Short mmCIF file of C-alpha atoms and ligand atoms in Angstrom, two decimals:
data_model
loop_
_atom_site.label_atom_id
_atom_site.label_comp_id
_atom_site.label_asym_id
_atom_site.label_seq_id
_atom_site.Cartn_x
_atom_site.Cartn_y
_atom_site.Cartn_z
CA UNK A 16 7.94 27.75 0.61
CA UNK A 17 5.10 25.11 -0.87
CA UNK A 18 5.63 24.18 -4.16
CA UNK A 19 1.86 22.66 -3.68
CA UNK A 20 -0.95 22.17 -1.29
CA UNK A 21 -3.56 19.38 -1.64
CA UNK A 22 -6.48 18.92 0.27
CA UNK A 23 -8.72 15.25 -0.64
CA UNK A 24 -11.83 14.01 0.53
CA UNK A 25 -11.80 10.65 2.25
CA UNK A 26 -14.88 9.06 1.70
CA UNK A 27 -15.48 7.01 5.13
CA UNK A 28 -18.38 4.50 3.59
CA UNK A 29 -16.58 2.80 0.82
CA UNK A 30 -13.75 0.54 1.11
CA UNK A 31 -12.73 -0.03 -2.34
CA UNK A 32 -11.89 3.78 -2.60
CA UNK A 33 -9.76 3.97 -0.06
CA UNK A 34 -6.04 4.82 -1.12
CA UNK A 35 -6.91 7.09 -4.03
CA UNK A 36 -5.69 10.14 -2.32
CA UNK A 37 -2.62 8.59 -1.68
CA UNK A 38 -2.30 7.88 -5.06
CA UNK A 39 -3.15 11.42 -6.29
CA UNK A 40 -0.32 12.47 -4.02
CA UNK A 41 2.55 9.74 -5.16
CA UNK A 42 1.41 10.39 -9.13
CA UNK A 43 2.06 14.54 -8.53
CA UNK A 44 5.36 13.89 -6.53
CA UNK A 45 6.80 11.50 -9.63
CA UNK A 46 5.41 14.58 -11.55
CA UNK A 47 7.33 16.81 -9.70
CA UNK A 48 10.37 15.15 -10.04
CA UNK A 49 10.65 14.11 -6.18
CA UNK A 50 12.89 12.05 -5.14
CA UNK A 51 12.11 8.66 -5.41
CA UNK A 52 12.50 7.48 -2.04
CA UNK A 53 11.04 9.82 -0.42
CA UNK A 54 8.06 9.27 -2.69
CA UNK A 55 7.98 5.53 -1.96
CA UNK A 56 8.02 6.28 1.91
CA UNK A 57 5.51 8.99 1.61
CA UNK A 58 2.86 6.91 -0.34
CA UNK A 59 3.17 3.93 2.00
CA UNK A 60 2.62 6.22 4.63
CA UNK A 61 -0.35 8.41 3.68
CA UNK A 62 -1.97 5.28 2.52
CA UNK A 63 -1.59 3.27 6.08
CA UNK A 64 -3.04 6.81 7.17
CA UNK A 65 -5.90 6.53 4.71
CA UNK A 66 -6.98 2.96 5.29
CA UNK A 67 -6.97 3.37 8.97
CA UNK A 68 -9.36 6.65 8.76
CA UNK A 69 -11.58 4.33 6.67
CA UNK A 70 -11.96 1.40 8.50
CA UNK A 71 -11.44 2.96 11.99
CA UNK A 72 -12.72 6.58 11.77
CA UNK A 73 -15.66 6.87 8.75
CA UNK A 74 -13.43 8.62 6.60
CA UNK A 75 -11.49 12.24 6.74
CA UNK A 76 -10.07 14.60 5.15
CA UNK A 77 -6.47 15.10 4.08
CA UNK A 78 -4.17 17.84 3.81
CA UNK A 79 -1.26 18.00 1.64
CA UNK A 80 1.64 20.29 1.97
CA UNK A 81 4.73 20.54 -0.54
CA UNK A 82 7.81 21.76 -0.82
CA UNK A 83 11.66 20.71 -1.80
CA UNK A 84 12.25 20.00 1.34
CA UNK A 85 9.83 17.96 2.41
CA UNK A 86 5.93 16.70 2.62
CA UNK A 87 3.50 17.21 5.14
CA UNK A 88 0.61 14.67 5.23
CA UNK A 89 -2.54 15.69 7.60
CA UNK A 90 -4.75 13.22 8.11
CA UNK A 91 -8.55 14.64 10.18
CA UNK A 92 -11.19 12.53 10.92
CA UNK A 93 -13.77 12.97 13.43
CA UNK A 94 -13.89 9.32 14.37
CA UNK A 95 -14.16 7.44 17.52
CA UNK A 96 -10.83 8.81 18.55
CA UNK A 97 -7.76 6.25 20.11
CA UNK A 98 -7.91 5.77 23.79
CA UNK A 99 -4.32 4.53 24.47
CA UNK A 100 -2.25 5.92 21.59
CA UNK A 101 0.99 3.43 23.01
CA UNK A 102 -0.94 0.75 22.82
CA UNK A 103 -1.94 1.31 19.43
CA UNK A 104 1.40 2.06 18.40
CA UNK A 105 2.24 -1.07 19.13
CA UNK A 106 3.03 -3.52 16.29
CA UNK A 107 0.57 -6.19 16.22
CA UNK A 108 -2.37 -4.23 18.15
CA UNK A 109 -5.01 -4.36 16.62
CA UNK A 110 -9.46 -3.76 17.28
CA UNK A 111 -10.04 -4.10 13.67
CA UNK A 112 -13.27 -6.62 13.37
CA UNK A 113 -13.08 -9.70 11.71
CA UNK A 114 -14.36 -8.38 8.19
CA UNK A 115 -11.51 -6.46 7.94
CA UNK A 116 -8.88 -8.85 8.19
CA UNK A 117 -11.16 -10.81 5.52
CA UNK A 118 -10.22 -7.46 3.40
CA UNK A 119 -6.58 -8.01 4.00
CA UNK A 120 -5.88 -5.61 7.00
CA UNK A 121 -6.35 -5.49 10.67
CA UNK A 122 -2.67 -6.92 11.39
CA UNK A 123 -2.09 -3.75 13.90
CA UNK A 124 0.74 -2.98 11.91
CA UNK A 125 -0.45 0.26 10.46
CA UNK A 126 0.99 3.02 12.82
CA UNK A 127 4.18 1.20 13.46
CA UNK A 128 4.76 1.71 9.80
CA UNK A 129 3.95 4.65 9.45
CA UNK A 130 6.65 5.78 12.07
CA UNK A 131 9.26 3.78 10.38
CA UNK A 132 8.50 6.13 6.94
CA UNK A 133 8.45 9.18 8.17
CA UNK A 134 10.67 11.77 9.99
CA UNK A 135 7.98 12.98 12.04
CA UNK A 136 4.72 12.25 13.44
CA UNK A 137 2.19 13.56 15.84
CA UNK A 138 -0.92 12.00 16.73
CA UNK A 139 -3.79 14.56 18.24
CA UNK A 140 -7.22 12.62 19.54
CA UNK A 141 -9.69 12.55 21.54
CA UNK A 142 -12.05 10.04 22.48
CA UNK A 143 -15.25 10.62 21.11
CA UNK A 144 -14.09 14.03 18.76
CA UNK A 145 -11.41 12.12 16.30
CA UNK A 146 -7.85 12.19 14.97
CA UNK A 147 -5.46 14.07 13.49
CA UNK A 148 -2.07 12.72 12.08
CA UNK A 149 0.20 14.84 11.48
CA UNK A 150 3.50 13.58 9.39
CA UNK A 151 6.57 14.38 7.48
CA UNK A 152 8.96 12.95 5.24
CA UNK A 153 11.71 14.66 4.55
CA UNK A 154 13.31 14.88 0.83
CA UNK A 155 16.79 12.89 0.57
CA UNK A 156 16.60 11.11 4.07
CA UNK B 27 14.44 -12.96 -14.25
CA UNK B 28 12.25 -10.73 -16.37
CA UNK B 29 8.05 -9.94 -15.76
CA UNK B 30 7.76 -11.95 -18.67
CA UNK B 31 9.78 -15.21 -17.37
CA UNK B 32 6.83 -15.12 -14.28
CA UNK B 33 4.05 -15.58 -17.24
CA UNK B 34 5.61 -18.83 -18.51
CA UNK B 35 6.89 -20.42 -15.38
CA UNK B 36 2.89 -19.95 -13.94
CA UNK B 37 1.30 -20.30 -17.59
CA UNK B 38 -0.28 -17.35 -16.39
CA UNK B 39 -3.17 -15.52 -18.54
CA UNK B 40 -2.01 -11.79 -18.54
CA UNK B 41 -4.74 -9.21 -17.53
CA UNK B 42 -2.41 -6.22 -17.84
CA UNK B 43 0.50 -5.75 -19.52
CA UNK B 44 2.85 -3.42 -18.07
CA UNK B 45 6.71 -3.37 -18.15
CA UNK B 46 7.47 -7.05 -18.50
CA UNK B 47 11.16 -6.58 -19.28
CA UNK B 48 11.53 -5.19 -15.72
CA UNK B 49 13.94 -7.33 -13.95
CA UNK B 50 12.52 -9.15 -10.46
CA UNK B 51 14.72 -10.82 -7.91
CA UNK B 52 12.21 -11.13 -4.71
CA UNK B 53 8.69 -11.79 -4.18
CA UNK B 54 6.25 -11.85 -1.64
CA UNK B 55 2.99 -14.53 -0.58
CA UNK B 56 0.45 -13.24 1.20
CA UNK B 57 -3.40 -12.40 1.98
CA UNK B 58 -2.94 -9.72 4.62
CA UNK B 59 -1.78 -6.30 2.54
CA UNK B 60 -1.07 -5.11 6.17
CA UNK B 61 1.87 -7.47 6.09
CA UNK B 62 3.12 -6.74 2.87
CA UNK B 63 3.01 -2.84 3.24
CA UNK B 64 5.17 -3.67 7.15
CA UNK B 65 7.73 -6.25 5.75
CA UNK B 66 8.22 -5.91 2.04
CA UNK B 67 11.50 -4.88 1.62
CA UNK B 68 12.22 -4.34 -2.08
CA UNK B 69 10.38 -3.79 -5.19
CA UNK B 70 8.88 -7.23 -6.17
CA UNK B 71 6.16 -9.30 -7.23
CA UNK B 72 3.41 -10.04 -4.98
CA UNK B 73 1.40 -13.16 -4.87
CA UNK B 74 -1.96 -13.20 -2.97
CA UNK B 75 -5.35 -15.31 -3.11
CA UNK B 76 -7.20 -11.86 -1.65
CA UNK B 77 -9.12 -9.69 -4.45
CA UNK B 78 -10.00 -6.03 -3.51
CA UNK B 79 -8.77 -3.25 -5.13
CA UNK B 80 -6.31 -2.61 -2.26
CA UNK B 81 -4.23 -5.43 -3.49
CA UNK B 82 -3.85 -3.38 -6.38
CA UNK B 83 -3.07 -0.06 -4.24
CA UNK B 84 -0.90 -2.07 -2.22
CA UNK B 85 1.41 -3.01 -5.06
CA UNK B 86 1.66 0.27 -7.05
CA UNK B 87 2.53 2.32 -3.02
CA UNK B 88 5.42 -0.17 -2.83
CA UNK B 89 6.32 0.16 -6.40
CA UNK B 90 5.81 -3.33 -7.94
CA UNK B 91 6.32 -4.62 -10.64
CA UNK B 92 3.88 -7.62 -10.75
CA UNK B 93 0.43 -8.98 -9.03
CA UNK B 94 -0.36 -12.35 -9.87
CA UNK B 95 -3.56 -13.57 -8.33
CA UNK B 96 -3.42 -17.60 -7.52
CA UNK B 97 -6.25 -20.56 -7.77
CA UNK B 98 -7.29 -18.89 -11.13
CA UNK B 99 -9.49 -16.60 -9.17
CA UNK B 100 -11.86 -14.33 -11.18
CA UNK B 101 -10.47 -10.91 -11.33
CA UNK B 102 -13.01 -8.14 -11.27
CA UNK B 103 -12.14 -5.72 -14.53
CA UNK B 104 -12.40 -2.52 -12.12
CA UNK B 105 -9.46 -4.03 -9.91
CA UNK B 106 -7.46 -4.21 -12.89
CA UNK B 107 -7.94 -1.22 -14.15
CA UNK B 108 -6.61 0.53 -10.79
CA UNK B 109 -3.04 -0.80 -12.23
CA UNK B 110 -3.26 0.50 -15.52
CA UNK B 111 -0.71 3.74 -16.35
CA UNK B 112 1.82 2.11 -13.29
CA UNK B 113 3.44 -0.05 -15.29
CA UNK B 114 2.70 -3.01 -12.76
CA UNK B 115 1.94 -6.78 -14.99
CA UNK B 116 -1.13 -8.05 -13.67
CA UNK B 117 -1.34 -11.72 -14.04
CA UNK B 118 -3.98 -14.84 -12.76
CA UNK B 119 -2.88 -18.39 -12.41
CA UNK B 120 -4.28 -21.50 -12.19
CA UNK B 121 -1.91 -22.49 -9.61
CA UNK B 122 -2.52 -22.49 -5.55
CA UNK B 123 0.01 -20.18 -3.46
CA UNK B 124 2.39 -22.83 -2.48
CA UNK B 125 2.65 -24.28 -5.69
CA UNK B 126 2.94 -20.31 -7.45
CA UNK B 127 5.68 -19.58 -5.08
CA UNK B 128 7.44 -22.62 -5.24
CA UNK B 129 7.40 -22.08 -8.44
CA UNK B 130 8.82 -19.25 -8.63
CA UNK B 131 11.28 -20.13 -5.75
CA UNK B 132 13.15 -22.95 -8.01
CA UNK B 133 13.28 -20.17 -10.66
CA UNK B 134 15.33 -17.71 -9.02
CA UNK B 135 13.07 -15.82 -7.20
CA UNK B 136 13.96 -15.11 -3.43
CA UNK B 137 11.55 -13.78 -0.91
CA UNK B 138 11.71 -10.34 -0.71
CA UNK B 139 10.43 -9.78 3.00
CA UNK B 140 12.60 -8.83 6.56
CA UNK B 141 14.01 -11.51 7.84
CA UNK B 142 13.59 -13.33 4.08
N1 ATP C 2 -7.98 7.12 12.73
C1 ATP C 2 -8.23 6.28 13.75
N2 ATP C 2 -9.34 6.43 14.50
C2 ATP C 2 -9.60 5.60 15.53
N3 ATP C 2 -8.81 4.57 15.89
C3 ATP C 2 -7.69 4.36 15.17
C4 ATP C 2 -7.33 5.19 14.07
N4 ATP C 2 -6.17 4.75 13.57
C5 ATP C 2 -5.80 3.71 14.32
N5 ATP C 2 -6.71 3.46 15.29
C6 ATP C 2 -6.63 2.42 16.36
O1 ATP C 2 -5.29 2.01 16.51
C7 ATP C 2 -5.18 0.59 16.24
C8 ATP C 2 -3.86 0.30 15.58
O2 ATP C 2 -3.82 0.89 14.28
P1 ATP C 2 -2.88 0.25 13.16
O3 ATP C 2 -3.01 1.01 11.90
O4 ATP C 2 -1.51 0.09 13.73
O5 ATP C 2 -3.47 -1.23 13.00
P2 ATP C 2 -4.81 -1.70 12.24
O6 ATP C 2 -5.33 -0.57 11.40
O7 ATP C 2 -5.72 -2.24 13.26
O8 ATP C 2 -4.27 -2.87 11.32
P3 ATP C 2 -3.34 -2.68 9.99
O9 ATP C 2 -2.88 -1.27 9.96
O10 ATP C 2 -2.23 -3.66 10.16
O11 ATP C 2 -4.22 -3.00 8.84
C9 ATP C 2 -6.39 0.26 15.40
O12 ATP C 2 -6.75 -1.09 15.47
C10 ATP C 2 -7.44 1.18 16.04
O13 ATP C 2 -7.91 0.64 17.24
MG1 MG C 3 -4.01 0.42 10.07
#
């Protein structure tokens, strides 16, 4: 059962808004009364998700599902798509340009941490079509 | 120590006041937010010469407490303004990273990443 769905607009052409959906969703789970770990994973999450579809991918959408038991985070974009997806989970690699390590990202640590904070996560792309990541943190983990 | 302790040790000019009775043991330096958001451990103050509003964004997903921009950088209002409502302390300092965090170091404060 959903206690609430979401859905957010990720504007793909400016950098400085990147992050407010993942805000929206970490203000409405304190508001909900979720547990405050799971929130904490959740937000650092969704946000990694959210930069990368900005700086990688021209922006998304994203689609929030949830319940006691846990959240689901979809992230769609109909970017460039990843052509090795273990390659890119791999911590430190990275084909962020120059100007975005000058905005403090780029490290190639994004998806690594996003597996460490959640329970799930499934990555669905295609070169040339885009991405969708699909994650879940479950409540009291 | 307390937020507030951090605003005399760096004679720091406060842009935002949040909670600055909340008690901070670690603290994080650092430019790249992809760092901090992969090796931040606890909930802590973060230091950093960058100035975007995902510092701000940065600090309130990993719930903390404090963002004190170093070299007395000019802060843009919007950027400070993201914090507002989150009960993060928003400060500027005239002092360089190394000196900020050594600062803080031979206060109390630890470092608050993996592997210290
Ligand atoms: N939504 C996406 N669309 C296309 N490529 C992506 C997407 N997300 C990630 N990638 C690719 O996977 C690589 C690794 O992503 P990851 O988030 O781990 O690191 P990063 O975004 O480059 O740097 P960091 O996350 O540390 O700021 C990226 O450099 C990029 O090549
Ligand atoms: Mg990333």
């Amino acid at each position: 059962m959903s206690m609430l769905s979401l859905k957010y607009v990720v504007p793909g052409d400016d950098f400085t808004r990147a992050g407010e959906a993942s805000s929206d969703v970490k203000h409405k789970l304190k508001q909900l009364g979720y547990d405050s770990k799971a929130i904490r994973r959740v937000a650092i999450a969704m946000y990694e998700g959210e930069i990368n579809m900005v700086i990688h991918a021209g922006g998304g959408e994203a689609f929030v599902e949830i319940s006691p038991e846990e959240v689901e985070i979809q992230l769609v974009d109909h970017g460039p798509g990843i052509p090795d997806v273990e390659k890119a989970m791999q911590a430190g690699y990275s084909t962020a340009p120059d100007n975005v390590r000058s905005l403090g990202f780029g490290a190639g640590m994004g998806l690594p941490n996003i597996k460490k904070y959640t329970d799930e996560l499934k990555i669905d792309t295609e070169v040339g079509k885009g991405t969708t990541l699909t994650m879940k943190v479950f409540a009291g983990h | 120590m307390k937020v507030r302790d951090i605003i005399k040790i760096l004679d720091a000019k406060v842009l935002l006041e949040g909670d600055l009775d909340a008690e901070v043991v670690t603290a994080c330096g650092s430019d790249m937010m992809s760092d901090v958001l992969a090796f931040v451990k606890d909930q802590s103050v973060l230091l950093t010469g960058l100035m975007n509003p995902q510092v701000v964004r940065t600090a309130e997903m990993m719930d903390m407490r404090c963002i004190i921009f170093v070299r007395g950088k000019e802060v843009d209002p919007s950027v400070v303004q993201l914090a507002d409502q989150k009960g993060i302390t928003v400060l500027q300092t005239r002092y360089r990273m190394f000196t900020a965090c050594g600062l803080l170091y031979s206060n109390g404060l630890r470092g608050g990443c993996e592997g210290a």
